[in-house]
Amino acid sequence: QSALTQPPSASGSPGQSITISCTGTSSDVGGYNYVSWYQQHPGKVPKLMIYGVSKRPSGVPDRFSGSKSGNTASLTVSGLQAEDEADYYCSSYAGSDNLIFGGGTKVTVL
Amino acid sequence: EVHLVESGGGLVQPGRSLRLSCAASGFTFDDYPMHWVRQAPGKGLEWVSHITWNSVNIGYADSVKGRFTISRDNAKNALYLQMSGLRAEDTALYYCARRARGDWSLEYWGQGTLVTVSS
């Protein structure tokens, strides 16, 4: 049960786009379409942003999008805004009733 | 409105036990699988355990397997985490979360309860 691999940090200027990767294996990310992404502001509870690889819950802006290719999932934030500055975590089902998270990526809006 | 309220955290000595509870309201509790997720101070999210609506399917992270036990009481709308053999590395904010049906995303989270393991 090794954590999924995310870059520790990402940054962009307002209006730009950034993409965060989440790399796993064929036993988790590559094996199931159950990749989710969470946003967590400092001192706050995680918020679900993407589920089922690319679906957005009601209320999440369409600036957030998800995709997957092989064992790597990605979260893209388009039209970056100041309030997007937060930590982002991916997760994936890993079989046998197990879930696994990525190490997290700190997004900075320059 | 969905509400998840964790309780039972506190300061505990290494090797001792503690039971966390999560009170659920605002939805039909026995329709949903539930999870425990923890976050050590200044660190990332770590999945701890999962239980299906009927307690038939249960999963644990390797780091807690054999020491933690997840359970639920659907009549009381409550989720539990019995923790034993606690270690310093179990120090974290423990969240309960509701899993989406038909998916493995965690759509609602409680505010968390802090567990500190220290002598």
PDB file of C-alpha atoms in Angstrom:
ATOM      1  CA  GLN A   1       0.000   0.000   0.000  1.00  0.00           C
ATOM      2  CA  SER A   2       2.409   2.691  -1.155  1.00  0.00           C
ATOM      3  CA  ALA A   3       0.985   6.172  -1.532  1.00  0.00           C
ATOM      4  CA  LEU A   4       0.185   7.413  -5.000  1.00  0.00           C
ATOM      5  CA  THR A   5       2.870   9.758  -6.323  1.00  0.00           C
ATOM      6  CA  GLN A   6       2.059  13.448  -6.689  1.00  0.00           C
ATOM      7  CA  PRO A   7       4.434  16.368  -7.223  1.00  0.00           C
ATOM      8  CA  PRO A   8       4.898  18.206  -3.920  1.00  0.00           C
ATOM      9  CA  SER A   9       4.136  21.572  -5.444  1.00  0.00           C
ATOM     10  CA  ALA A  10       2.688  23.335  -8.472  1.00  0.00           C
ATOM     11  CA  SER A  11       2.162  26.975  -9.252  1.00  0.00           C
ATOM     12  CA  GLY A  12       0.685  29.309 -11.808  1.00  0.00           C
ATOM     13  CA  SER A  13      -0.392  32.875 -12.317  1.00  0.00           C
ATOM     14  CA  PRO A  14      -4.054  33.906 -12.205  1.00  0.00           C
ATOM     15  CA  GLY A  15      -5.800  32.874 -15.388  1.00  0.00           C
ATOM     16  CA  GLN A  16      -3.257  30.233 -16.271  1.00  0.00           C
ATOM     17  CA  SER A  17      -3.796  26.478 -16.223  1.00  0.00           C
ATOM     18  CA  ILE A  18      -1.972  23.930 -14.113  1.00  0.00           C
ATOM     19  CA  THR A  19      -2.031  20.151 -14.191  1.00  0.00           C
ATOM     20  CA  ILE A  20      -1.272  17.890 -11.245  1.00  0.00           C
ATOM     21  CA  SER A  21      -0.329  14.289 -11.866  1.00  0.00           C
ATOM     22  CA  CYS A  22      -1.101  11.269  -9.702  1.00  0.00           C
ATOM     23  CA  THR A  23       0.847   8.143 -10.533  1.00  0.00           C
ATOM     24  CA  GLY A  24       0.000   4.708  -9.254  1.00  0.00           C
ATOM     25  CA  THR A  25       0.085   1.184 -10.590  1.00  0.00           C
ATOM     26  CA  SER A  26      -2.101  -1.220 -12.505  1.00  0.00           C
ATOM     27  CA  SER A  27      -3.425  -2.360  -9.121  1.00  0.00           C
ATOM     28  CA  ASP A  28      -4.939   0.977  -8.285  1.00  0.00           C
ATOM     29  CA  VAL A  29      -5.110   3.978 -10.656  1.00  0.00           C
ATOM     30  CA  GLY A  30      -4.651   1.884 -13.787  1.00  0.00           C
ATOM     31  CA  GLY A  31      -6.991  -0.866 -12.712  1.00  0.00           C
ATOM     32  CA  TYR A  32     -10.123   1.047 -11.756  1.00  0.00           C
ATOM     33  CA  ASN A  33     -12.017   4.161 -12.787  1.00  0.00           C
ATOM     34  CA  TYR A  34     -12.328   5.210  -9.157  1.00  0.00           C
ATOM     35  CA  VAL A  35      -9.906   8.127  -9.017  1.00  0.00           C
ATOM     36  CA  SER A  36     -10.975  11.105  -6.939  1.00  0.00           C
ATOM     37  CA  TRP A  37      -9.439  14.502  -6.225  1.00  0.00           C
ATOM     38  CA  TYR A  38      -9.798  16.569  -3.050  1.00  0.00           C
ATOM     39  CA  GLN A  39      -9.042  20.197  -2.277  1.00  0.00           C
ATOM     40  CA  GLN A  40      -7.998  21.163   1.232  1.00  0.00           C
ATOM     41  CA  HIS A  41      -7.475  24.712   2.388  1.00  0.00           C
ATOM     42  CA  PRO A  42      -5.342  25.237   5.526  1.00  0.00           C
ATOM     43  CA  GLY A  43      -7.219  24.195   8.641  1.00  0.00           C
ATOM     44  CA  LYS A  44     -10.227  23.060   6.640  1.00  0.00           C
ATOM     45  CA  VAL A  45     -11.879  19.761   5.828  1.00  0.00           C
ATOM     46  CA  PRO A  46     -11.065  18.135   2.469  1.00  0.00           C
ATOM     47  CA  LYS A  47     -13.578  18.839  -0.285  1.00  0.00           C
ATOM     48  CA  LEU A  48     -14.367  16.435  -3.106  1.00  0.00           C
ATOM     49  CA  MET A  49     -13.596  18.068  -6.460  1.00  0.00           C
ATOM     50  CA  ILE A  50     -13.530  15.163  -8.935  1.00  0.00           C
ATOM     51  CA  TYR A  51     -14.825  11.589  -8.718  1.00  0.00           C
ATOM     52  CA  GLY A  52     -14.886   8.681 -11.111  1.00  0.00           C
ATOM     53  CA  VAL A  53     -11.751  10.045 -12.819  1.00  0.00           C
ATOM     54  CA  SER A  54     -13.478  12.974 -14.531  1.00  0.00           C
ATOM     55  CA  LYS A  55     -16.872  13.729 -12.972  1.00  0.00           C
ATOM     56  CA  ARG A  56     -17.560  16.906 -11.045  1.00  0.00           C
ATOM     57  CA  PRO A  57     -19.882  17.018  -8.021  1.00  0.00           C
ATOM     58  CA  SER A  58     -22.578  19.622  -8.080  1.00  0.00           C
ATOM     59  CA  GLY A  59     -21.178  23.045  -7.226  1.00  0.00           C
ATOM     60  CA  VAL A  60     -17.606  22.428  -8.327  1.00  0.00           C
ATOM     61  CA  PRO A  61     -16.603  24.920 -11.029  1.00  0.00           C
ATOM     62  CA  ASP A  62     -16.015  23.512 -14.506  1.00  0.00           C
ATOM     63  CA  ARG A  63     -12.504  24.990 -14.318  1.00  0.00           C
ATOM     64  CA  PHE A  64     -11.627  21.737 -12.586  1.00  0.00           C
ATOM     65  CA  SER A  65     -11.284  18.679 -14.778  1.00  0.00           C
ATOM     66  CA  GLY A  66      -9.860  15.191 -14.402  1.00  0.00           C
ATOM     67  CA  SER A  67      -8.470  12.556 -16.715  1.00  0.00           C
ATOM     68  CA  LYS A  68      -6.516   9.318 -16.683  1.00  0.00           C
ATOM     69  CA  SER A  69      -4.049   7.597 -18.948  1.00  0.00           C
ATOM     70  CA  GLY A  70      -2.705   4.225 -17.939  1.00  0.00           C
ATOM     71  CA  ASN A  71      -1.472   4.361 -14.358  1.00  0.00           C
ATOM     72  CA  THR A  72      -1.465   8.159 -14.152  1.00  0.00           C
ATOM     73  CA  ALA A  73      -4.421  10.395 -13.369  1.00  0.00           C
ATOM     74  CA  SER A  74      -4.385  14.158 -13.744  1.00  0.00           C
ATOM     75  CA  LEU A  75      -6.237  17.137 -12.342  1.00  0.00           C
ATOM     76  CA  THR A  76      -6.274  20.300 -14.437  1.00  0.00           C
ATOM     77  CA  VAL A  77      -7.281  23.659 -13.048  1.00  0.00           C
ATOM     78  CA  SER A  78      -7.995  26.148 -15.812  1.00  0.00           C
ATOM     79  CA  GLY A  79      -8.318  29.878 -15.351  1.00  0.00           C
ATOM     80  CA  LEU A  80      -6.476  29.701 -12.033  1.00  0.00           C
ATOM     81  CA  GLN A  81      -7.953  31.898  -9.295  1.00  0.00           C
ATOM     82  CA  ALA A  82      -6.590  33.039  -5.947  1.00  0.00           C
ATOM     83  CA  GLU A  83      -9.044  30.811  -4.076  1.00  0.00           C
ATOM     84  CA  ASP A  84      -7.635  27.742  -5.829  1.00  0.00           C
ATOM     85  CA  GLU A  85      -4.505  28.025  -3.680  1.00  0.00           C
ATOM     86  CA  ALA A  86      -4.727  24.907  -1.515  1.00  0.00           C
ATOM     87  CA  ASP A  87      -3.459  21.369  -1.110  1.00  0.00           C
ATOM     88  CA  TYR A  88      -4.782  18.801  -3.556  1.00  0.00           C
ATOM     89  CA  TYR A  89      -4.915  15.064  -2.982  1.00  0.00           C
ATOM     90  CA  CYS A  90      -5.759  12.246  -5.344  1.00  0.00           C
ATOM     91  CA  SER A  91      -7.141   8.907  -4.233  1.00  0.00           C
ATOM     92  CA  SER A  92      -7.870   5.610  -5.919  1.00  0.00           C
ATOM     93  CA  TYR A  93      -9.553   2.363  -5.104  1.00  0.00           C
ATOM     94  CA  ALA A  94      -6.838  -0.272  -4.741  1.00  0.00           C
ATOM     95  CA  GLY A  95      -8.883  -3.463  -4.601  1.00  0.00           C
ATOM     96  CA  SER A  96      -9.904  -5.632  -1.626  1.00  0.00           C
ATOM     97  CA  ASP A  97     -11.867  -2.802   0.019  1.00  0.00           C
ATOM     98  CA  ASN A  98      -8.765  -0.611   0.181  1.00  0.00           C
ATOM     99  CA  LEU A  99      -8.371   3.025  -0.703  1.00  0.00           C
ATOM    100  CA  ILE A 100      -5.108   4.866  -1.239  1.00  0.00           C
ATOM    101  CA  PHE A 101      -4.240   8.559  -1.260  1.00  0.00           C
ATOM    102  CA  GLY A 102      -1.503  10.515  -2.954  1.00  0.00           C
ATOM    103  CA  GLY A 103       1.026  12.473  -0.926  1.00  0.00           C
ATOM    104  CA  GLY A 104      -0.595  15.776  -1.834  1.00  0.00           C
ATOM    105  CA  THR A 105       0.343  18.758  -3.997  1.00  0.00           C
ATOM    106  CA  LYS A 106       0.528  22.307  -2.723  1.00  0.00           C
ATOM    107  CA  VAL A 107      -0.806  24.693  -5.337  1.00  0.00           C
ATOM    108  CA  THR A 108       0.398  28.270  -5.199  1.00  0.00           C
ATOM    109  CA  VAL A 109      -1.199  31.082  -7.174  1.00  0.00           C
ATOM    110  CA  LEU A 110       1.559  33.524  -7.990  1.00  0.00           C
TER     111      LEU A 110
ATOM    112  CA  GLU B   1     -28.125  18.301   5.335  1.00  0.00           C
ATOM    113  CA  VAL B   2     -25.461  15.681   5.927  1.00  0.00           C
ATOM    114  CA  HIS B   3     -23.676  15.946   9.252  1.00  0.00           C
ATOM    115  CA  LEU B   4     -20.834  13.815  10.519  1.00  0.00           C
ATOM    116  CA  VAL B   5     -19.535  14.524  14.011  1.00  0.00           C
ATOM    117  CA  GLU B   6     -16.521  12.689  15.368  1.00  0.00           C
ATOM    118  CA  SER B   7     -15.751  12.323  19.066  1.00  0.00           C
ATOM    119  CA  GLY B   8     -13.567  10.318  21.411  1.00  0.00           C
ATOM    120  CA  GLY B   9     -10.169  11.776  20.605  1.00  0.00           C
ATOM    121  CA  GLY B  10      -7.695  12.885  23.221  1.00  0.00           C
ATOM    122  CA  LEU B  11      -4.281  12.329  24.749  1.00  0.00           C
ATOM    123  CA  VAL B  12      -3.387   8.681  25.277  1.00  0.00           C
ATOM    124  CA  GLN B  13      -0.203   6.878  26.277  1.00  0.00           C
ATOM    125  CA  PRO B  14       1.576   4.565  23.843  1.00  0.00           C
ATOM    126  CA  GLY B  15       0.226   1.043  23.953  1.00  0.00           C
ATOM    127  CA  ARG B  16      -3.176   2.089  25.281  1.00  0.00           C
ATOM    128  CA  SER B  17      -6.559   1.961  23.565  1.00  0.00           C
ATOM    129  CA  LEU B  18      -9.104   4.512  22.443  1.00  0.00           C
ATOM    130  CA  ARG B  19     -12.484   4.336  20.713  1.00  0.00           C
ATOM    131  CA  LEU B  20     -13.577   6.987  18.254  1.00  0.00           C
ATOM    132  CA  SER B  21     -17.197   7.564  17.354  1.00  0.00           C
ATOM    133  CA  CYS B  22     -18.858   9.295  14.433  1.00  0.00           C
ATOM    134  CA  ALA B  23     -22.480  10.399  14.733  1.00  0.00           C
ATOM    135  CA  ALA B  24     -24.242  10.664  11.384  1.00  0.00           C
ATOM    136  CA  SER B  25     -27.373  12.624  10.570  1.00  0.00           C
ATOM    137  CA  GLY B  26     -29.200  14.101   7.597  1.00  0.00           C
ATOM    138  CA  PHE B  27     -29.178  10.950   5.499  1.00  0.00           C
ATOM    139  CA  THR B  28     -30.142   7.282   5.625  1.00  0.00           C
ATOM    140  CA  PHE B  29     -27.034   5.973   7.352  1.00  0.00           C
ATOM    141  CA  ASP B  30     -27.463   2.324   6.458  1.00  0.00           C
ATOM    142  CA  ASP B  31     -27.551   3.169   2.758  1.00  0.00           C
ATOM    143  CA  TYR B  32     -23.890   4.167   2.689  1.00  0.00           C
ATOM    144  CA  PRO B  33     -20.413   2.740   3.133  1.00  0.00           C
ATOM    145  CA  MET B  34     -18.225   4.733   5.533  1.00  0.00           C
ATOM    146  CA  HIS B  35     -14.516   5.432   5.966  1.00  0.00           C
ATOM    147  CA  TRP B  36     -12.006   6.656   8.511  1.00  0.00           C
ATOM    148  CA  VAL B  37      -9.200   8.858   7.176  1.00  0.00           C
ATOM    149  CA  ARG B  38      -6.458  10.469   9.258  1.00  0.00           C
ATOM    150  CA  GLN B  39      -4.075  13.366   8.854  1.00  0.00           C
ATOM    151  CA  ALA B  40      -0.971  13.719  10.994  1.00  0.00           C
ATOM    152  CA  PRO B  41      -0.066  17.310  11.909  1.00  0.00           C
ATOM    153  CA  GLY B  42       1.343  19.053   8.850  1.00  0.00           C
ATOM    154  CA  LYS B  43       1.108  15.883   6.761  1.00  0.00           C
ATOM    155  CA  GLY B  44      -1.121  14.481   4.036  1.00  0.00           C
ATOM    156  CA  LEU B  45      -4.259  12.397   4.104  1.00  0.00           C
ATOM    157  CA  GLU B  46      -3.945   8.710   4.971  1.00  0.00           C
ATOM    158  CA  TRP B  47      -6.779   6.236   4.492  1.00  0.00           C
ATOM    159  CA  VAL B  48      -7.381   4.132   7.614  1.00  0.00           C
ATOM    160  CA  SER B  49     -10.410   1.884   7.164  1.00  0.00           C
ATOM    161  CA  HIS B  50     -13.649   1.239   5.294  1.00  0.00           C
ATOM    162  CA  ILE B  51     -16.884  -0.573   6.083  1.00  0.00           C
ATOM    163  CA  THR B  52     -19.840  -1.348   3.866  1.00  0.00           C
ATOM    164  CA  TRP B  53     -23.426  -0.613   4.892  1.00  0.00           C
ATOM    165  CA  ASN B  54     -23.970  -4.126   6.213  1.00  0.00           C
ATOM    166  CA  SER B  55     -20.476  -4.545   7.734  1.00  0.00           C
ATOM    167  CA  VAL B  56     -19.810  -7.474   5.415  1.00  0.00           C
ATOM    168  CA  ASN B  57     -16.881  -5.893   3.609  1.00  0.00           C
ATOM    169  CA  ILE B  58     -14.174  -4.215   5.663  1.00  0.00           C
ATOM    170  CA  GLY B  59     -10.725  -2.962   4.725  1.00  0.00           C
ATOM    171  CA  TYR B  60      -7.744  -1.606   6.680  1.00  0.00           C
ATOM    172  CA  ALA B  61      -4.534   0.161   5.832  1.00  0.00           C
ATOM    173  CA  ASP B  62      -1.484  -2.001   6.462  1.00  0.00           C
ATOM    174  CA  SER B  63      -0.323   0.528   9.067  1.00  0.00           C
ATOM    175  CA  VAL B  64      -3.313  -0.204  11.338  1.00  0.00           C
ATOM    176  CA  LYS B  65      -4.230  -3.775  10.428  1.00  0.00           C
ATOM    177  CA  GLY B  66      -4.454  -5.963  13.497  1.00  0.00           C
ATOM    178  CA  ARG B  67      -4.605  -2.954  15.849  1.00  0.00           C
ATOM    179  CA  PHE B  68      -7.695  -1.022  14.721  1.00  0.00           C
ATOM    180  CA  THR B  69     -11.254  -2.310  14.314  1.00  0.00           C
ATOM    181  CA  ILE B  70     -13.970  -0.485  12.422  1.00  0.00           C
ATOM    182  CA  SER B  71     -17.631  -1.105  13.193  1.00  0.00           C
ATOM    183  CA  ARG B  72     -21.008   0.536  12.826  1.00  0.00           C
ATOM    184  CA  ASP B  73     -24.398   0.523  14.509  1.00  0.00           C
ATOM    185  CA  ASN B  74     -27.009   1.369  11.912  1.00  0.00           C
ATOM    186  CA  ALA B  75     -29.738   1.583  14.559  1.00  0.00           C
ATOM    187  CA  LYS B  76     -27.787   4.385  16.236  1.00  0.00           C
ATOM    188  CA  ASN B  77     -26.505   6.012  13.025  1.00  0.00           C
ATOM    189  CA  ALA B  78     -22.994   5.607  14.369  1.00  0.00           C
ATOM    190  CA  LEU B  79     -19.579   4.609  13.070  1.00  0.00           C
ATOM    191  CA  TYR B  80     -16.754   3.530  15.363  1.00  0.00           C
ATOM    192  CA  LEU B  81     -13.032   2.989  15.298  1.00  0.00           C
ATOM    193  CA  GLN B  82     -11.561   0.927  18.118  1.00  0.00           C
ATOM    194  CA  MET B  83      -7.852   1.631  18.311  1.00  0.00           C
ATOM    195  CA  SER B  84      -5.482  -0.492  20.360  1.00  0.00           C
ATOM    196  CA  GLY B  85      -1.721  -0.722  20.719  1.00  0.00           C
ATOM    197  CA  LEU B  86      -1.500   2.964  19.907  1.00  0.00           C
ATOM    198  CA  ARG B  87       1.831   4.347  18.726  1.00  0.00           C
ATOM    199  CA  ALA B  88       3.245   7.836  18.450  1.00  0.00           C
ATOM    200  CA  GLU B  89       2.803   7.630  14.680  1.00  0.00           C
ATOM    201  CA  ASP B  90      -0.962   7.231  15.149  1.00  0.00           C
ATOM    202  CA  THR B  91      -1.096  10.856  16.301  1.00  0.00           C
ATOM    203  CA  ALA B  92      -3.420  12.561  13.843  1.00  0.00           C
ATOM    204  CA  LEU B  93      -6.740  14.228  13.190  1.00  0.00           C
ATOM    205  CA  TYR B  94      -9.175  11.418  12.467  1.00  0.00           C
ATOM    206  CA  TYR B  95     -12.001  12.098  10.012  1.00  0.00           C
ATOM    207  CA  CYS B  96     -15.025   9.976   9.318  1.00  0.00           C
ATOM    208  CA  ALA B  97     -16.312  10.267   5.784  1.00  0.00           C
ATOM    209  CA  ARG B  98     -19.283   9.048   3.802  1.00  0.00           C
ATOM    210  CA  ARG B  99     -18.452   7.164   0.650  1.00  0.00           C
ATOM    211  CA  ALA B 100     -20.513   7.738  -2.460  1.00  0.00           C
ATOM    212  CA  ARG B 101     -22.657   4.806  -3.550  1.00  0.00           C
ATOM    213  CA  GLY B 102     -21.303   3.171  -6.695  1.00  0.00           C
ATOM    214  CA  ASP B 103     -18.000   5.010  -6.392  1.00  0.00           C
ATOM    215  CA  TRP B 104     -15.045   5.217  -4.055  1.00  0.00           C
ATOM    216  CA  SER B 105     -15.039   8.958  -3.531  1.00  0.00           C
ATOM    217  CA  LEU B 106     -15.557  10.496  -0.100  1.00  0.00           C
ATOM    218  CA  GLU B 107     -18.313  13.017  -0.617  1.00  0.00           C
ATOM    219  CA  TYR B 108     -18.909  14.200   2.946  1.00  0.00           C
ATOM    220  CA  TRP B 109     -16.415  14.611   5.775  1.00  0.00           C
ATOM    221  CA  GLY B 110     -16.707  15.389   9.458  1.00  0.00           C
ATOM    222  CA  GLN B 111     -14.579  18.014  11.175  1.00  0.00           C
ATOM    223  CA  GLY B 112     -12.323  15.396  12.721  1.00  0.00           C
ATOM    224  CA  THR B 113     -11.238  14.426  16.222  1.00  0.00           C
ATOM    225  CA  LEU B 114      -7.621  14.759  17.339  1.00  0.00           C
ATOM    226  CA  VAL B 115      -5.778  11.767  18.747  1.00  0.00           C
ATOM    227  CA  THR B 116      -2.421  12.419  20.406  1.00  0.00           C
ATOM    228  CA  VAL B 117      -0.317   9.451  21.447  1.00  0.00           C
ATOM    229  CA  SER B 118       2.366  10.493  23.878  1.00  0.00           C
ATOM    230  CA  SER B 119       3.772   9.579  27.264  1.00  0.00           C
TER     231      SER B 119
END
